[in-house]
Amino acid sequence: QVQPSTDNIHHNFDYLMAKRQQTVDMSNHLTTPPESSCEASVPPLLTDEASITPRPTAGKKPSLQVQRIIQFLGPRRTIPVPDVLDQKAFHLSSLDELFGALQLNSSLWGYFQDKVSYDYSSRTQQFVVRMHSLLHECCVSNLEFEIRLQLKQYQEDGNRESQAFAKLIQSSASKDLKFPPDDDGHVNVHCPDISFMHWWAKWPGVIIEVAYSQSPKKLDRLAWSYIINSNGGIQVVVGLDLDYSNKRASLIVWRSVITTGVNGIDTLKCVKTIHQEFVDSDGKILAADEKQGLHLQLHDFGLIEPVLSNPHALLEEIFISYRALGEMTILARQNVAENQANARDPVLRPGTIKEARPLSPGADITADDEGIWEAREAWDDEESNERDPDYTE
């Protein structure tokens, strides 16, 4: 199997940094009005945007629950990237109310869509918001890059069946996955770090999450939610467990498994198949066997009819050894340290001005739009003048 080269990882880091700088510049100086033309770029199979992003409602003050979340997010939109994971759990009764309030502030809504991952359970009414560190993004991006590189080999050099299957696999970062209501009517919404999905499938076949050693049980519950709530459509959850206090890194893999009991009843289970440390606390790679590591097969990426009807089809392997995973994480840490030590903001010559933000084409103002923009202005004033006395960081 092809292992990731240092050149590939460096190239991917450079691309990630350029993309991040472009995004920071846009979030600082540009805002996107609602219903702009950029909404057409959202992959339709990964999110039902209409069902989770309601049109903002003018004239209604957000609840204290929503105000606390907005007060938490507001100061963070001016920070390009946190040094460590920045996350907090909130009590939230209505996800729709939160989204409606965020859309009243276009710059905050843009920041939320681009930089914030979250998990929400209507059963527990818990909303967990996460702003990822640069180390997190580098590790996720490097792992995605290597998997895509191996998929490309099958797109070009595989047999007819594997070529056709691999060409319809896409990857996507932090797209909302809204699961059907359970028996009690409760819903779960998650934003995976990376998902790989076949265009004919209902759900991504492979999910990748980067976790931190202080919360492994949360990742267990998240993997269970992905697999069980998708009825096994999500077949594999890959966890990369990093430790911020030292250089330790571990691989965790969960798979969907159906077992048949003595009573003949089938049970869908989320089974942890791998939990292996591959970098120790001192940064030493633990790789005794080059054949051990992350093993995936093409059929893992999409539960579609050819996979269901023939379990022996699409067995071609995607493999990343523990040594290669270790090199990825160690190099990511080095690149982040170098970036934090050497990165500088671009300096414009004295007297240079910035081009004004262009108007969106075809955006005719209606009476409803005027009401929404007035509500946005009123909410911006309230946000700057009022603080919830019960809120604590």
XYZ file of C-alpha atoms in Angstrom:
393
model
C 0.000 0.000 0.000
C 1.101 3.582 -0.613
C 2.147 5.298 2.624
C 1.909 9.088 3.040
C 5.106 10.935 2.173
C 6.475 13.901 4.123
C 6.109 16.025 0.973
C 2.401 15.167 0.755
C 1.827 16.051 4.404
C 3.785 19.329 4.119
C 1.817 20.203 0.972
C -1.441 19.441 2.743
C -0.442 21.610 5.726
C 0.428 24.511 3.428
C -2.954 24.146 1.697
C -4.738 24.035 5.055
C -2.968 27.183 6.275
C -3.749 29.061 3.055
C -7.404 27.994 3.262
C -7.586 29.025 6.931
C -6.083 32.467 6.238
C -8.552 32.999 3.402
C -11.432 32.022 5.679
C -10.223 34.287 8.505
C -9.931 37.208 6.102
C -13.447 36.587 4.797
C -14.957 36.226 8.270
C -13.275 39.417 9.459
C -14.141 41.609 6.486
C -16.986 39.991 4.582
C -20.440 38.898 5.626
C -22.818 36.794 3.610
C -26.480 37.835 3.642
C -29.061 35.083 4.018
C -30.253 33.278 0.893
C -27.086 34.206 -1.035
C -25.921 32.231 -4.038
C -23.216 30.413 -2.016
C -25.866 28.161 -0.427
C -25.934 26.123 -3.636
C -22.461 24.744 -2.805
C -23.731 22.690 0.161
C -23.700 18.973 -0.788
C -27.400 18.056 -0.792
C -26.900 14.481 0.391
C -25.095 15.390 3.605
C -27.542 17.848 5.138
C -31.156 18.839 4.934
C -30.427 22.547 5.254
C -34.061 23.617 5.181
C -34.936 21.417 8.147
C -32.230 22.748 10.493
C -31.716 26.360 9.404
C -35.062 28.152 9.678
C -35.592 31.643 8.357
C -34.884 34.210 11.133
C -37.903 35.726 12.844
C -37.935 39.448 13.531
C -39.182 41.028 16.742
C -38.696 38.123 19.177
C -36.022 38.305 21.856
C -34.004 35.074 22.261
C -34.360 32.997 25.420
C -31.671 33.082 28.097
C -30.480 29.668 26.866
C -29.822 31.078 23.404
C -28.332 34.313 24.767
C -25.762 32.325 26.758
C -24.636 30.458 23.648
C -24.392 33.659 21.590
C -22.423 35.369 24.372
C -20.033 32.406 24.362
C -19.573 32.458 20.583
C -19.402 36.227 20.052
C -15.863 36.974 21.362
C -14.430 33.857 19.758
C -15.183 34.821 16.161
C -12.301 37.346 16.223
C -9.775 34.665 17.267
C -8.351 32.879 14.170
C -7.873 29.526 15.928
C -7.628 28.385 19.569
C -4.401 26.814 20.808
C -6.349 23.954 22.387
C -9.833 22.524 22.071
C -12.429 25.119 23.070
C -15.724 23.454 23.906
C -18.675 23.948 26.237
C -22.013 22.244 26.901
C -25.243 24.221 27.203
C -28.850 23.443 28.035
C -30.941 24.132 24.922
C -34.626 23.396 24.383
C -34.865 24.406 20.722
C -32.169 24.138 18.079
C -34.410 26.030 15.653
C -34.561 29.006 18.021
C -30.783 29.144 18.262
C -30.332 29.041 14.486
C -32.977 31.709 13.999
C -31.239 34.020 16.498
C -27.782 33.418 14.978
C -29.069 34.341 11.526
C -30.048 37.775 12.852
C -26.320 38.525 13.058
C -24.912 37.643 9.654
C -21.227 37.698 10.631
C -21.836 35.478 13.674
C -23.970 33.092 11.586
C -21.186 32.858 8.999
C -18.645 32.136 11.732
C -20.892 29.447 13.237
C -21.386 27.700 9.891
C -17.691 27.792 8.979
C -15.810 27.277 12.245
C -18.078 25.675 14.831
C -18.890 21.985 15.218
C -21.646 20.885 17.525
C -23.681 17.963 18.833
C -27.295 18.237 19.956
C -29.704 15.824 21.623
C -33.333 16.841 22.054
C -33.757 14.026 24.599
C -31.190 15.494 27.031
C -31.609 19.047 25.621
C -27.814 19.315 25.569
C -25.989 21.411 22.983
C -22.203 20.919 22.859
C -20.266 23.498 20.854
C -16.645 22.912 19.744
C -14.027 25.222 18.213
C -11.126 23.083 17.060
C -7.429 23.814 17.395
C -4.993 24.000 14.493
C -3.483 20.676 15.621
C -6.920 19.095 15.390
C -7.505 20.492 11.887
C -4.059 19.421 10.681
C -4.536 15.832 11.870
C -8.021 15.611 10.362
C -6.864 17.112 7.072
C -3.813 14.831 6.798
C -5.876 11.704 7.459
C -8.512 12.765 4.932
C -5.787 13.525 2.373
C -4.247 10.047 2.677
C -7.592 8.231 2.416
C -8.559 10.292 -0.635
C -5.164 9.542 -2.193
C -5.732 5.793 -1.903
C -9.324 6.092 -3.135
C -7.985 7.907 -6.192
C -5.834 4.864 -7.001
C -8.951 2.696 -7.215
C -10.735 5.367 -9.265
C -7.938 5.158 -11.854
C -6.486 1.632 -11.602
C -9.151 -0.596 -10.058
C -11.375 -3.069 -11.810
C -14.580 -1.842 -13.442
C -16.709 -2.318 -10.327
C -14.275 -0.696 -7.896
C -13.623 2.218 -10.256
C -17.339 2.958 -10.587
C -17.836 2.721 -6.811
C -14.778 4.796 -5.822
C -15.593 7.602 -8.247
C -18.850 8.277 -6.395
C -17.269 8.643 -2.936
C -17.018 12.194 -1.624
C -15.583 13.569 1.605
C -16.976 16.476 3.535
C -16.022 18.344 6.708
C -18.409 19.251 9.512
C -21.689 18.848 7.650
C -24.718 18.512 9.871
C -26.106 14.983 10.128
C -29.681 15.036 11.439
C -30.922 11.610 12.443
C -34.565 10.480 12.305
C -36.608 10.825 15.525
C -36.402 7.871 17.893
C -39.459 6.048 19.257
C -40.131 8.949 21.653
C -39.778 11.610 18.951
C -36.350 12.850 20.042
C -33.695 13.773 17.476
C -29.901 13.938 17.426
C -27.766 16.213 15.269
C -23.988 15.773 14.917
C -21.217 17.490 12.968
C -18.483 14.927 12.210
C -14.950 16.137 11.591
C -14.816 14.275 8.267
C -17.352 12.026 6.581
C -16.908 9.829 3.500
C -20.093 9.121 1.598
C -21.141 7.337 -1.558
C -23.559 9.431 -3.593
C -26.136 6.613 -3.735
C -26.108 6.025 0.031
C -28.402 7.556 2.632
C -25.601 8.022 5.182
C -21.811 8.442 5.102
C -20.190 5.037 5.343
C -17.097 6.208 7.239
C -16.905 8.942 9.897
C -13.648 10.361 11.294
C -13.503 12.149 14.646
C -10.443 13.557 16.410
C -10.871 13.354 20.172
C -8.868 14.289 23.246
C -7.776 11.965 26.019
C -9.854 13.744 28.655
C -13.119 12.658 26.972
C -12.851 9.091 25.568
C -16.262 8.107 26.973
C -17.890 10.941 25.043
C -16.388 9.541 21.845
C -17.778 6.100 22.732
C -21.267 7.582 23.031
C -20.826 9.572 19.835
C -19.790 6.467 17.865
C -22.800 4.595 19.276
C -25.102 7.432 18.202
C -23.679 7.509 14.664
C -24.026 3.766 14.066
C -27.265 2.987 15.899
C -29.217 6.098 14.880
C -28.316 5.535 11.204
C -29.499 1.889 11.403
C -25.958 0.792 10.550
C -25.770 3.033 7.483
C -22.713 4.587 9.089
C -20.575 1.464 9.087
C -17.256 2.636 10.542
C -16.329 5.400 12.997
C -12.617 6.170 13.203
C -11.361 8.038 16.268
C -7.944 9.663 16.528
C -7.347 10.240 20.242
C -4.755 12.962 20.939
C -3.327 14.094 24.256
C -2.679 17.814 24.642
C -0.567 17.439 27.797
C 1.984 15.225 26.010
C 2.539 13.633 22.586
C 0.502 10.462 23.071
C -1.850 9.403 20.255
C -4.179 6.407 19.864
C -6.404 4.917 17.184
C -9.943 3.785 18.043
C -12.299 2.120 15.545
C -15.955 1.170 15.949
C -17.914 -0.924 13.453
C -21.574 -1.766 12.963
C -22.187 -5.453 13.674
C -25.432 -7.442 13.524
C -25.586 -10.450 15.840
C -28.299 -13.111 16.024
C -29.360 -14.337 19.456
C -30.456 -17.809 20.451
C -34.041 -16.593 20.051
C -33.334 -15.786 16.407
C -33.626 -12.008 16.922
C -31.041 -9.836 15.168
C -29.399 -7.022 17.153
C -27.532 -4.059 15.642
C -24.491 -3.245 17.777
C -21.706 -0.672 17.842
C -18.561 -2.714 18.457
C -15.139 -1.275 19.293
C -12.693 -3.306 17.203
C -9.462 -1.335 17.780
C -8.078 0.761 20.635
C -4.348 1.022 20.116
C -1.782 3.607 21.242
C 0.652 4.266 18.372
C 2.652 7.238 19.760
C 3.762 7.303 23.393
C 3.872 10.326 25.704
C 7.454 11.156 24.629
C 6.610 11.171 20.921
C 8.052 7.731 20.121
C 6.189 5.787 17.422
C 5.064 2.354 18.622
C 5.010 0.280 15.429
C 6.191 -3.281 15.940
C 4.303 -4.657 12.932
C 4.081 -2.679 9.674
C 0.946 -4.638 8.736
C -1.005 -3.252 11.704
C -2.946 -0.002 11.536
C -6.169 1.399 10.127
C -7.793 -1.119 7.759
C -10.795 -0.075 5.665
C -12.362 -1.629 2.583
C -14.168 0.011 -0.300
C -17.553 -1.380 0.734
C -17.216 0.426 4.101
C -17.733 3.765 2.353
C -21.336 3.262 1.244
C -24.108 0.863 2.219
C -25.741 0.561 -1.207
C -27.356 -2.303 -3.117
C -24.167 -3.890 -4.564
C -22.755 -4.035 -1.024
C -25.960 -5.409 0.508
C -26.468 -8.059 -2.163
C -22.866 -9.284 -2.313
C -20.814 -9.173 0.913
C -17.752 -10.378 -1.008
C -17.740 -7.416 -3.410
C -15.595 -4.276 -3.130
C -13.072 -5.762 -0.708
C -10.193 -3.558 -1.942
C -8.281 -2.181 1.033
C -7.506 1.297 2.295
C -4.630 0.883 4.742
C -2.628 3.333 6.876
C -0.056 1.771 9.183
C 0.482 2.850 12.780
C 3.886 4.169 11.742
C 2.326 6.339 9.046
C -0.319 7.580 11.498
C 2.441 8.386 13.979
C 4.397 10.338 11.370
C 1.249 12.300 10.525
C 0.541 13.347 14.108
C 4.176 14.113 15.000
C 4.651 16.219 11.866
C 1.347 17.995 12.544
C 2.556 18.940 16.030
C 5.835 20.210 14.589
C 4.096 22.244 11.895
C 1.708 23.814 14.399
C 4.585 24.731 16.733
C 6.472 26.323 13.834
C 3.376 28.203 12.733
C 2.730 29.582 16.213
C 6.367 30.656 16.517
C 6.797 32.215 13.072
C 3.399 33.229 11.669
C 2.892 36.955 11.273
C -0.081 38.988 10.084
C 0.410 40.598 6.656
C 1.195 44.331 6.931
C -0.201 46.745 4.353
C 1.747 49.806 3.341
C 0.657 53.005 5.134
C -2.268 54.633 3.363
C -3.553 51.409 1.789
C -7.321 51.046 1.946
C -9.434 47.932 1.587
C -11.966 47.375 -1.155
C -15.567 47.740 -0.035
C -17.679 44.623 0.271
C -19.681 44.106 -2.968
C -23.445 43.904 -2.922
C -24.991 40.519 -3.640
C -26.463 40.453 -7.165
C -30.222 40.193 -7.511
C -30.917 40.763 -3.833
C -34.139 42.749 -4.070
C -35.207 44.197 -0.746
C -38.733 43.261 0.344
C -40.829 44.352 3.306
C -39.983 41.086 5.063
C -36.279 41.635 4.443
C -36.474 45.128 5.953
C -38.061 43.703 9.080
C -35.341 41.076 9.376
C -32.538 43.603 8.962
C -34.167 45.907 11.533
C -34.313 42.986 13.945
C -30.645 42.277 13.264
C -29.701 45.848 14.085
C -31.771 45.748 17.276
C -30.165 42.449 18.294
C -26.652 43.813 17.610
C -27.444 46.748 19.928
C -28.745 44.420 22.641
C -25.745 42.120 22.290
C -23.327 44.981 22.888
C -25.265 46.573 25.790
C -26.723 43.627 27.723
C -25.122 40.709 29.536
C -26.928 37.835 31.190
C -26.108 38.128 34.947
C -26.486 34.360 35.389
C -23.952 33.484 32.708
C -20.435 32.340 33.704
C -17.570 31.166 31.507
